Every structure is written in C-alpha cells, then in structure tokens.
mmCIF file of C-alpha atoms (C1' of nucleotides) in Angstrom:
data_model
loop_
_atom_site.group_PDB
_atom_site.id
_atom_site.type_symbol
_atom_site.label_atom_id
_atom_site.label_comp_id
_atom_site.label_asym_id
_atom_site.label_seq_id
_atom_site.Cartn_x
_atom_site.Cartn_y
_atom_site.Cartn_z
ATOM 1 C CA MET N 1 127.115 79.464 99.787
ATOM 2 C CA PRO N 2 123.602 78.065 99.959
ATOM 3 C CA PRO N 3 121.521 78.521 96.825
ATOM 4 C CA HIS N 4 118.942 81.250 96.610
ATOM 5 C CA PRO N 5 115.371 79.998 96.150
ATOM 6 C CA THR N 6 113.543 80.922 92.979
ATOM 7 C CA ARG N 7 110.716 83.410 93.271
ATOM 8 C CA GLU N 8 108.129 80.653 93.259
ATOM 9 C CA GLN N 9 109.953 78.727 95.944
ATOM 10 C CA ILE N 10 109.649 81.549 98.450
ATOM 11 C CA GLY N 11 107.277 80.414 101.192
ATOM 12 C CA LEU N 12 105.210 82.553 103.518
ATOM 13 C CA PRO N 13 105.894 80.730 106.809
ATOM 14 C CA MET N 14 109.646 80.759 106.193
ATOM 15 C CA VAL N 15 109.617 84.475 105.377
ATOM 16 C CA LEU N 16 107.585 85.319 108.475
ATOM 17 C CA ASP N 17 109.807 83.164 110.625
ATOM 18 C CA CYS N 18 112.881 84.910 109.275
ATOM 19 C CA LEU N 19 111.404 88.311 109.997
ATOM 20 C CA SER N 20 110.414 87.303 113.524
ATOM 21 C CA ASP N 21 113.987 87.247 114.783
ATOM 22 C CA PRO N 22 115.075 90.653 116.114
ATOM 23 C CA ILE N 23 118.541 90.447 114.598
ATOM 24 C CA ARG N 24 117.237 89.428 111.183
ATOM 25 C CA LEU N 25 114.538 92.061 111.358
ATOM 26 C CA ALA N 26 117.227 94.649 112.053
ATOM 27 C CA ILE N 27 119.221 93.418 109.061
ATOM 28 C CA VAL N 28 116.182 93.647 106.791
ATOM 29 C CA TYR N 29 115.370 97.055 108.190
ATOM 30 C CA GLN N 30 118.835 98.394 107.456
ATOM 31 C CA LEU N 31 118.721 96.946 103.961
ATOM 32 C CA ALA N 32 115.388 98.675 103.436
ATOM 33 C CA GLN N 33 116.831 101.996 104.570
ATOM 34 C CA GLN N 34 119.559 101.515 101.995
ATOM 35 C CA GLU N 35 117.127 101.113 99.124
ATOM 36 C CA ARG N 36 117.175 104.831 98.449
ATOM 37 C CA GLY N 37 120.890 104.622 97.866
ATOM 38 C CA SER N 38 123.052 101.801 96.555
ATOM 39 C CA SER N 39 120.492 99.254 97.774
ATOM 40 C CA GLU N 40 123.367 97.136 98.957
ATOM 41 C CA LEU N 41 125.278 96.608 102.166
ATOM 42 C CA ARG N 42 128.203 94.405 103.042
ATOM 43 C CA CYS N 43 128.195 91.877 105.871
ATOM 44 C CA GLY N 44 130.605 94.034 107.793
ATOM 45 C CA ASP N 45 128.119 96.888 107.834
ATOM 46 C CA PHE N 46 126.077 94.922 110.373
ATOM 47 C CA SER N 47 128.854 94.310 112.860
ATOM 48 C CA GLY N 48 126.907 96.279 115.455
ATOM 49 C CA LEU N 49 124.348 93.489 115.595
ATOM 50 C CA GLY N 50 126.565 90.742 116.963
ATOM 51 C CA ALA N 51 129.485 88.438 116.361
ATOM 52 C CA LYS N 52 130.537 87.688 112.795
ATOM 53 C CA SER N 53 129.775 83.994 112.917
ATOM 54 C CA ASN N 54 126.336 84.581 114.323
ATOM 55 C CA LEU N 55 125.601 87.137 111.635
ATOM 56 C CA ALA N 56 126.744 84.685 108.967
ATOM 57 C CA TYR N 57 124.181 82.267 110.365
ATOM 58 C CA HIS N 58 121.420 84.850 110.078
ATOM 59 C CA PHE N 59 122.569 85.920 106.609
ATOM 60 C CA ALA N 60 122.261 82.323 105.466
ATOM 61 C CA LYS N 61 118.717 82.098 106.799
ATOM 62 C CA LEU N 62 117.745 85.328 105.073
ATOM 63 C CA ARG N 63 119.167 84.035 101.811
ATOM 64 C CA GLU N 64 117.581 80.612 102.105
ATOM 65 C CA CYS N 65 114.124 82.014 102.773
ATOM 66 C CA GLY N 66 114.363 84.345 99.786
ATOM 67 C CA LEU N 67 114.396 87.656 101.602
ATOM 68 C CA MET N 68 117.738 88.812 100.292
ATOM 69 C CA GLN N 69 120.255 88.144 97.595
ATOM 70 C CA THR N 70 124.010 88.014 97.903
ATOM 71 C CA ARG N 71 126.485 89.179 95.320
ATOM 72 C CA VAL N 72 130.125 88.228 95.728
ATOM 73 C CA ALA N 73 132.693 90.886 94.893
ATOM 74 C CA GLY N 74 136.248 90.125 95.824
ATOM 75 C CA THR N 75 136.393 89.381 99.491
ATOM 76 C CA SER N 76 133.132 91.145 100.204
ATOM 77 C CA ARG N 77 129.525 90.039 99.943
ATOM 78 C CA PHE N 78 127.015 92.636 98.890
ATOM 79 C CA MET N 79 123.436 91.999 99.934
ATOM 80 C CA ARG N 80 120.148 93.508 98.916
ATOM 81 C CA LEU N 81 116.487 92.844 99.547
ATOM 82 C CA ARG N 82 114.663 90.801 96.902
ATOM 83 C CA ARG N 83 111.931 93.395 96.852
ATOM 84 C CA GLU N 84 110.526 92.577 93.410
ATOM 85 C CA ASP N 85 110.232 88.877 94.121
ATOM 86 C CA LEU N 86 108.682 89.492 97.517
ATOM 87 C CA GLU N 87 106.242 92.033 96.137
ATOM 88 C CA ALA N 88 105.219 89.564 93.443
ATOM 89 C CA ARG N 89 104.660 86.761 95.911
ATOM 90 C CA PHE N 90 103.304 88.662 98.926
ATOM 91 C CA PRO N 91 102.103 92.123 97.861
ATOM 92 C CA GLY N 92 102.428 94.755 100.560
ATOM 93 C CA LEU N 93 103.883 92.390 103.120
ATOM 94 C CA LEU N 94 107.451 93.637 103.180
ATOM 95 C CA ASP N 95 106.421 97.275 103.361
ATOM 96 C CA ALA N 96 103.958 96.550 106.146
ATOM 97 C CA VAL N 97 106.657 94.812 108.150
ATOM 98 C CA ILE N 98 109.241 97.511 107.555
ATOM 99 C CA ASN N 99 106.821 100.301 108.388
ATOM 100 C CA SER N 100 105.756 98.466 111.523
ATOM 101 C CA ALA N 101 109.387 98.008 112.481
ATOM 102 C CA ALA N 102 110.054 101.694 111.901
ATOM 103 C CA ARG N 103 107.213 102.566 114.259
ATOM 104 C CA ASP N 104 108.789 100.427 116.966
ATOM 105 C CA ALA N 105 112.346 101.400 116.120
ATOM 106 C CA ASP N 106 113.020 102.327 119.711
ATOM 107 C CA ARG N 107 111.449 99.218 121.194
ATOM 108 C CA LEU N 108 113.346 96.966 118.816
ATOM 109 C CA GLN N 109 117.011 97.983 118.764
ATOM 110 C CA LEU N 110 116.908 99.286 115.220
ATOM 111 C CA VAL N 111 119.574 101.580 113.903
ATOM 112 C CA SER N 112 118.395 104.737 112.218
ATOM 113 C CA GLU N 113 119.321 105.604 108.659
ATOM 114 C CA CYS N 114 121.794 108.238 109.794
ATOM 115 C CA ASP N 115 123.585 105.833 112.095
ATOM 116 C CA VAL N 116 124.058 103.462 109.212
ATOM 117 C CA VAL N 117 125.314 106.075 106.806
ATOM 118 C CA ASP N 118 127.869 107.634 109.128
ATOM 119 C CA ALA N 119 129.845 104.407 109.280
ATOM 120 C CA ASP N 120 132.060 105.941 106.620
ATOM 121 C CA MET X 1 93.858 81.279 130.863
ATOM 122 C CA PRO X 2 96.861 83.506 130.185
ATOM 123 C CA PRO X 3 96.153 87.230 130.146
ATOM 124 C CA HIS X 4 95.726 89.076 126.898
ATOM 125 C CA PRO X 5 98.357 91.757 126.274
ATOM 126 C CA THR X 6 97.214 95.338 125.996
ATOM 127 C CA ARG X 7 97.342 96.960 122.580
ATOM 128 C CA GLU X 8 100.614 98.679 123.380
ATOM 129 C CA GLN X 9 102.166 95.464 124.631
ATOM 130 C CA ILE X 10 101.743 93.743 121.281
ATOM 131 C CA GLY X 11 105.197 93.208 119.785
ATOM 132 C CA LEU X 12 106.151 92.789 116.164
ATOM 133 C CA PRO X 13 108.596 89.862 116.495
ATOM 134 C CA MET X 14 106.113 87.884 118.590
ATOM 135 C CA VAL X 15 103.304 88.497 116.117
ATOM 136 C CA LEU X 16 105.460 87.484 113.154
ATOM 137 C CA ASP X 17 106.685 84.406 114.982
ATOM 138 C CA CYS X 18 103.112 83.409 115.766
ATOM 139 C CA LEU X 19 102.088 83.810 112.147
ATOM 140 C CA SER X 20 105.071 81.795 110.923
ATOM 141 C CA ASP X 21 103.714 78.514 112.227
ATOM 142 C CA PRO X 22 101.521 76.779 109.612
ATOM 143 C CA ILE X 23 98.927 75.666 112.150
ATOM 144 C CA ARG X 24 98.631 79.101 113.724
ATOM 145 C CA LEU X 25 98.530 80.701 110.303
ATOM 146 C CA ALA X 26 95.660 78.408 109.390
ATOM 147 C CA ILE X 27 93.832 79.374 112.581
ATOM 148 C CA VAL X 28 94.280 83.067 111.871
ATOM 149 C CA TYR X 29 93.215 82.535 108.282
ATOM 150 C CA GLN X 30 89.996 80.808 109.289
ATOM 151 C CA LEU X 31 89.254 83.535 111.805
ATOM 152 C CA ALA X 32 89.773 86.109 109.077
ATOM 153 C CA GLN X 33 87.343 84.287 106.791
ATOM 154 C CA GLN X 34 84.832 84.430 109.603
ATOM 155 C CA GLU X 35 85.030 88.198 109.917
ATOM 156 C CA ARG X 36 82.250 88.677 107.393
ATOM 157 C CA GLY X 37 79.961 86.657 109.652
ATOM 158 C CA SER X 38 79.935 86.225 113.417
ATOM 159 C CA SER X 39 83.678 87.024 113.563
ATOM 160 C CA GLU X 40 83.993 84.257 116.096
ATOM 161 C CA LEU X 41 84.869 80.585 116.083
ATOM 162 C CA ARG X 42 85.086 78.006 118.839
ATOM 163 C CA CYS X 43 88.161 75.919 119.556
ATOM 164 C CA GLY X 44 86.363 72.855 118.295
ATOM 165 C CA ASP X 45 85.925 74.436 114.884
ATOM 166 C CA PHE X 46 89.635 73.884 114.294
ATOM 167 C CA SER X 47 89.710 70.172 115.073
ATOM 168 C CA GLY X 48 90.844 69.489 111.512
ATOM 169 C CA LEU X 49 94.181 71.080 112.313
ATOM 170 C CA GLY X 50 95.392 68.610 114.927
ATOM 171 C CA ALA X 51 94.951 67.169 118.376
ATOM 172 C CA LYS X 52 93.062 69.162 120.979
ATOM 173 C CA SER X 53 95.961 69.630 123.362
ATOM 174 C CA ASN X 54 98.227 70.815 120.594
ATOM 175 C CA LEU X 55 95.615 73.291 119.434
ATOM 176 C CA ALA X 56 95.227 74.590 122.979
ATOM 177 C CA TYR X 57 98.964 75.227 122.947
ATOM 178 C CA HIS X 58 98.705 77.231 119.742
ATOM 179 C CA PHE X 59 95.620 79.083 120.956
ATOM 180 C CA ALA X 60 97.571 80.188 124.002
ATOM 181 C CA LYS X 61 100.398 81.501 121.856
ATOM 182 C CA LEU X 62 97.978 83.403 119.649
ATOM 183 C CA ARG X 63 96.392 84.954 122.715
ATOM 184 C CA GLU X 64 99.669 85.810 124.395
ATOM 185 C CA CYS X 65 101.051 87.561 121.326
ATOM 186 C CA GLY X 66 97.883 89.629 120.943
ATOM 187 C CA LEU X 67 96.614 88.210 117.683
ATOM 188 C CA MET X 68 93.315 86.987 119.027
ATOM 189 C CA GLN X 69 90.954 87.403 121.922
ATOM 190 C CA THR X 70 89.068 84.690 123.761
ATOM 191 C CA ARG X 71 85.603 85.009 125.198
ATOM 192 C CA VAL X 72 84.360 82.302 127.564
ATOM 193 C CA ALA X 73 80.743 81.230 127.159
ATOM 194 C CA GLY X 74 79.657 78.202 129.104
ATOM 195 C CA THR X 75 81.894 75.317 128.210
ATOM 196 C CA SER X 76 83.010 76.906 124.962
ATOM 197 C CA ARG X 77 85.624 79.502 124.107
ATOM 198 C CA PHE X 78 84.844 81.912 121.337
ATOM 199 C CA MET X 79 87.786 83.488 119.596
ATOM 200 C CA ARG X 80 88.175 86.410 117.252
ATOM 201 C CA LEU X 81 91.007 88.360 115.675
ATOM 202 C CA ARG X 82 92.068 91.554 117.425
ATOM 203 C CA ARG X 83 91.903 93.374 114.134
ATOM 204 C CA GLU X 84 91.519 96.893 115.493
ATOM 205 C CA ASP X 85 94.450 96.574 117.852
ATOM 206 C CA LEU X 86 96.629 95.023 115.199
ATOM 207 C CA GLU X 87 95.693 97.643 112.642
ATOM 208 C CA ALA X 88 96.531 100.357 115.140
ATOM 209 C CA ARG X 89 99.934 98.881 115.948
ATOM 210 C CA PHE X 90 100.931 97.488 112.548
ATOM 211 C CA PRO X 91 98.842 99.046 109.773
ATOM 212 C CA GLY X 92 98.275 96.780 106.807
ATOM 213 C CA LEU X 93 100.273 93.904 108.237
ATOM 214 C CA LEU X 94 97.445 91.522 109.046
ATOM 215 C CA ASP X 95 95.751 92.029 105.694
ATOM 216 C CA ALA X 96 99.012 91.544 103.839
ATOM 217 C CA VAL X 97 99.618 88.270 105.645
ATOM 218 C CA ILE X 98 96.074 87.014 105.141
ATOM 219 C CA ASN X 99 96.047 87.945 101.464
ATOM 220 C CA SER X 100 99.409 86.274 101.001
ATOM 221 C CA ALA X 101 98.133 83.187 102.743
ATOM 222 C CA ALA X 102 95.041 83.172 100.533
ATOM 223 C CA ARG X 103 97.265 83.205 97.449
ATOM 224 C CA ASP X 104 99.119 80.154 98.706
ATOM 225 C CA ALA X 105 96.028 78.477 100.108
ATOM 226 C CA ASP X 106 96.842 75.304 98.214
ATOM 227 C CA ARG X 107 100.504 75.233 99.189
ATOM 228 C CA LEU X 108 99.685 75.832 102.829
ATOM 229 C CA GLN X 109 96.927 73.474 103.950
ATOM 230 C CA LEU X 110 94.350 76.190 104.363
ATOM 231 C CA VAL X 111 90.663 75.478 104.537
ATOM 232 C CA SER X 112 88.454 77.503 102.225
ATOM 233 C CA GLU X 113 85.655 79.738 103.478
ATOM 234 C CA CYS X 114 82.987 77.278 102.323
ATOM 235 C CA ASP X 115 84.583 74.406 104.184
ATOM 236 C CA VAL X 116 84.490 76.418 107.373
ATOM 237 C CA VAL X 117 80.945 77.662 107.019
ATOM 238 C CA ASP X 118 79.338 74.317 106.336
ATOM 239 C CA ALA X 119 80.236 73.127 109.816
ATOM 240 C CA ASP X 120 76.754 74.271 110.793
ATOM 241 C "C1'" DT M 1 73.506 63.470 140.680
ATOM 242 C "C1'" DC M 2 75.834 61.418 136.964
ATOM 243 C "C1'" DC M 3 77.365 61.559 132.398
ATOM 244 C "C1'" DT M 4 79.023 63.987 128.514
ATOM 245 C "C1'" DA M 5 81.165 67.637 125.910
ATOM 246 C "C1'" DT M 6 84.592 71.316 125.728
ATOM 247 C "C1'" DG M 7 88.998 72.871 126.695
ATOM 248 C "C1'" DT M 8 93.118 73.409 129.556
ATOM 249 C "C1'" DT M 9 97.235 71.824 132.047
ATOM 250 C "C1'" DC M 10 101.001 68.761 132.818
ATOM 251 C "C1'" DA M 11 104.999 65.762 131.938
ATOM 252 C "C1'" DA M 12 107.781 63.717 128.578
ATOM 253 C "C1'" DT M 13 109.998 63.556 124.125
ATOM 254 C "C1'" DG M 14 112.485 64.817 120.178
ATOM 255 C "C1'" DT M 15 113.475 68.707 117.146
ATOM 256 C "C1'" DT M 16 114.893 73.004 115.963
ATOM 257 C "C1'" DT M 17 117.141 77.322 117.130
ATOM 258 C "C1'" DA M 18 120.412 80.953 118.492
ATOM 259 C "C1'" DT M 19 124.925 81.798 120.071
ATOM 260 C "C1'" DT M 20 129.983 81.349 120.721
ATOM 261 C "C1'" DG M 21 134.822 80.663 119.586
ATOM 262 C "C1'" DA M 22 138.026 78.337 116.824
ATOM 263 C "C1'" DA M 23 139.402 76.810 112.469
ATOM 264 C "C1'" DC M 24 139.160 77.471 107.701
ATOM 265 C "C1'" DT M 25 138.888 79.663 102.781
ATOM 266 C "C1'" DA M 26 139.687 83.097 99.661
ATOM 267 C "C1'" DT M 27 140.950 87.658 98.013
ATOM 268 C "C1'" DT M 28 143.565 91.858 98.178
ATOM 269 C "C1'" DG M 29 147.662 94.595 98.807
ATOM 270 C "C1'" DT M 30 152.654 95.002 99.802
ATOM 271 C "C1'" DA A 1 155.334 84.942 99.247
ATOM 272 C "C1'" DC A 2 153.348 87.150 103.337
ATOM 273 C "C1'" DA A 3 150.199 89.217 105.965
ATOM 274 C "C1'" DA A 4 145.792 91.272 106.595
ATOM 275 C "C1'" DT A 5 140.917 91.446 105.572
ATOM 276 C "C1'" DA A 6 136.172 89.497 104.862
ATOM 277 C "C1'" DG A 7 133.242 85.807 105.555
ATOM 278 C "C1'" DT A 8 132.015 81.020 106.048
ATOM 279 C "C1'" DT A 9 131.918 76.510 108.309
ATOM 280 C "C1'" DC A 10 132.203 73.514 112.228
ATOM 281 C "C1'" DA A 11 131.401 71.638 116.892
ATOM 282 C "C1'" DA A 12 129.361 72.379 121.132
ATOM 283 C "C1'" DT A 13 125.946 74.155 124.182
ATOM 284 C "C1'" DA A 14 121.780 75.857 126.152
ATOM 285 C "C1'" DA A 15 117.214 77.394 125.336
ATOM 286 C "C1'" DA A 16 112.908 77.321 123.034
ATOM 287 C "C1'" DC A 17 109.489 74.837 120.363
ATOM 288 C "C1'" DA A 18 105.959 71.517 118.660
ATOM 289 C "C1'" DT A 19 103.721 67.366 119.600
ATOM 290 C "C1'" DT A 20 101.476 63.621 122.203
ATOM 291 C "C1'" DG A 21 98.592 61.319 125.616
ATOM 292 C "C1'" DA A 22 96.911 61.376 130.198
ATOM 293 C "C1'" DA A 23 94.916 63.837 133.796
ATOM 294 C "C1'" DC A 24 92.203 67.640 135.172
ATOM 295 C "C1'" DA A 25 88.499 71.285 135.428
ATOM 296 C "C1'" DT A 26 84.072 73.079 134.354
ATOM 297 C "C1'" DA A 27 79.498 73.708 132.439
ATOM 298 C "C1'" DG A 28 75.199 71.680 130.646
ATOM 299 C "C1'" DG A 29 71.803 68.178 129.965
ATOM 300 C "C1'" DA A 30 69.405 63.664 131.238
#
DNA sequence: TCCTATGTTCAATGTTTATTGAACTATTGT
DNA sequence: ACAATAGTTCAATAAACATTGAACATAGGA
C-alpha cells in the first residue's frame, strides 16, 4: 500500500490530473455523495466502473495524490475523501469540481446517489 | 488554428486535464493576473515558460478545451481567458484553481503579477 | 521587394498513461 | 485446513503526451 502524502505534500497539478480522469472523477463523485452518510465506501462498491485491477490502479493514484484516504478493515478497504486537508490546501476547489461534475452527471457517466445506495 | 469549442462543448475532464500541466497552469495564471488590465496577452509574453513550439502546443490545448480564446491581430495572437463561459459551465472552478495556484506560487514556478506587467 | 518578427505545423523521440488478465496475498468463515 | 472473498501487484500492450528543432506561413517595416 503506497503511503498517503501529508497535507502539505498535496500538490495542485497532481490533484487536478487525478480529477481529470473520468473513472477517478466518478470515484470521487461517489465518495462525495457518501459524505452525508458513513463517508466511506469499499473498493467493491465501485465495481460498476471497470475491472478490479484497473480500479486498484486508480485507487492508488487517488491515494498518492492526496485526494482520498484508505482504512484497512479485515479484507476490505474503506475509503473516504480527505476533505479537510483539501479544503485547507485548496479552498473551494473540491466543491467546485464536485458541483461541476453533478451538473454534467449525464454527460459524464456518473452514478446518482440513489443508484449507489441501492447496492444493498 | 483549431476551432474554439462552444460554451456547451466545454468538458470538465478536458478542462481539469489542461489545468493539471504546470506550464498550462502558469499560462492560465498569468492570463488571470492580466484580467485587471487589458485581459489579453500575446504568445510572446510567455517566452519564459519554454520553447516557442512547445508553447504553441500548449496554447492549442488551452484553446481546444475552451479555457482561452485567441484573437489574431497582424502577426500577433492575443489571448484571454474565457471566464464567462467557464463560470457559466463550472461556477467557482476557475477562481478556486487560480487562488490555489496563487497560494502555491512558489512551489509551482509561477510568475508574479509585477513580473508580468513590467514587460512593457 | 527583402528582411525580420511572430507563431504555427511537422516529424521524431522518449515518457507516461490506461487497460487487461493472470498470479498473488491476506482475511474470514466453515 | 479449506475454500471463498477482497484487493493488490505484475507484465504486457496500445494510446496519448510533452518536448525539441527544423521548416513553414504571414504580416509589417525598411
């Protein structure tokens, strides 16, 4: 498991590059939807976005750039957005991206909150 | 000269990808600094950022993704940010990126407003 | 008309990136 | 101990990307 960067190590170009990939943007978007609930999702919750190994690749990038944090629990990994760190480093950026993504939810292939929740 | 996209054609992943490159981010940043003045800069004003042909490559990407508009005047090209279009599509995004870049101006190799203005 | 200045386009190069399937690790439950 | 589950890592591949220098196009001034 690659190490998470500290708050100060989070860099703007890396974050923007991470968010520019449609799959990673969808992951971040789903994590943002989840913030009103447990704030966490498991890797398996994103299986609609592609093959497992490809998702693991994107998860690693999202961790390495500081966008999300991973917590290991048994055989599962629980992930959440590093909202506080991102807000401290780049105020308003994450919300602007997520709101913009929500506006284009149909154009991007973003899953709505309901679709995520009914996986149970 | 590649065509500019219409406002509705501007896509979030493309915009974020454009902004994730340090050279393009520096170009956008300098254009933003200029918005209190003429709002425009010529290609040559960015010669500190690299070779001409490489800059032309980045200019094209910035045009094609809808971040900036080019106006031809004689042998020069004048460029400005498409702030209104971007604000309409992705409210708050451009400002959040520019403010974040300003915070990290030393970490990124961004030129300050004074350095740009004294080119006259 | 010729020279210069301003940019773009092209071809070539090396790097990074996204994607896939197979192999692997580790944890849980029986 | 065995099998199933959840993810990661690896090797390979194809596509996209950034960078460079040379060639090209075009407008303006002597």
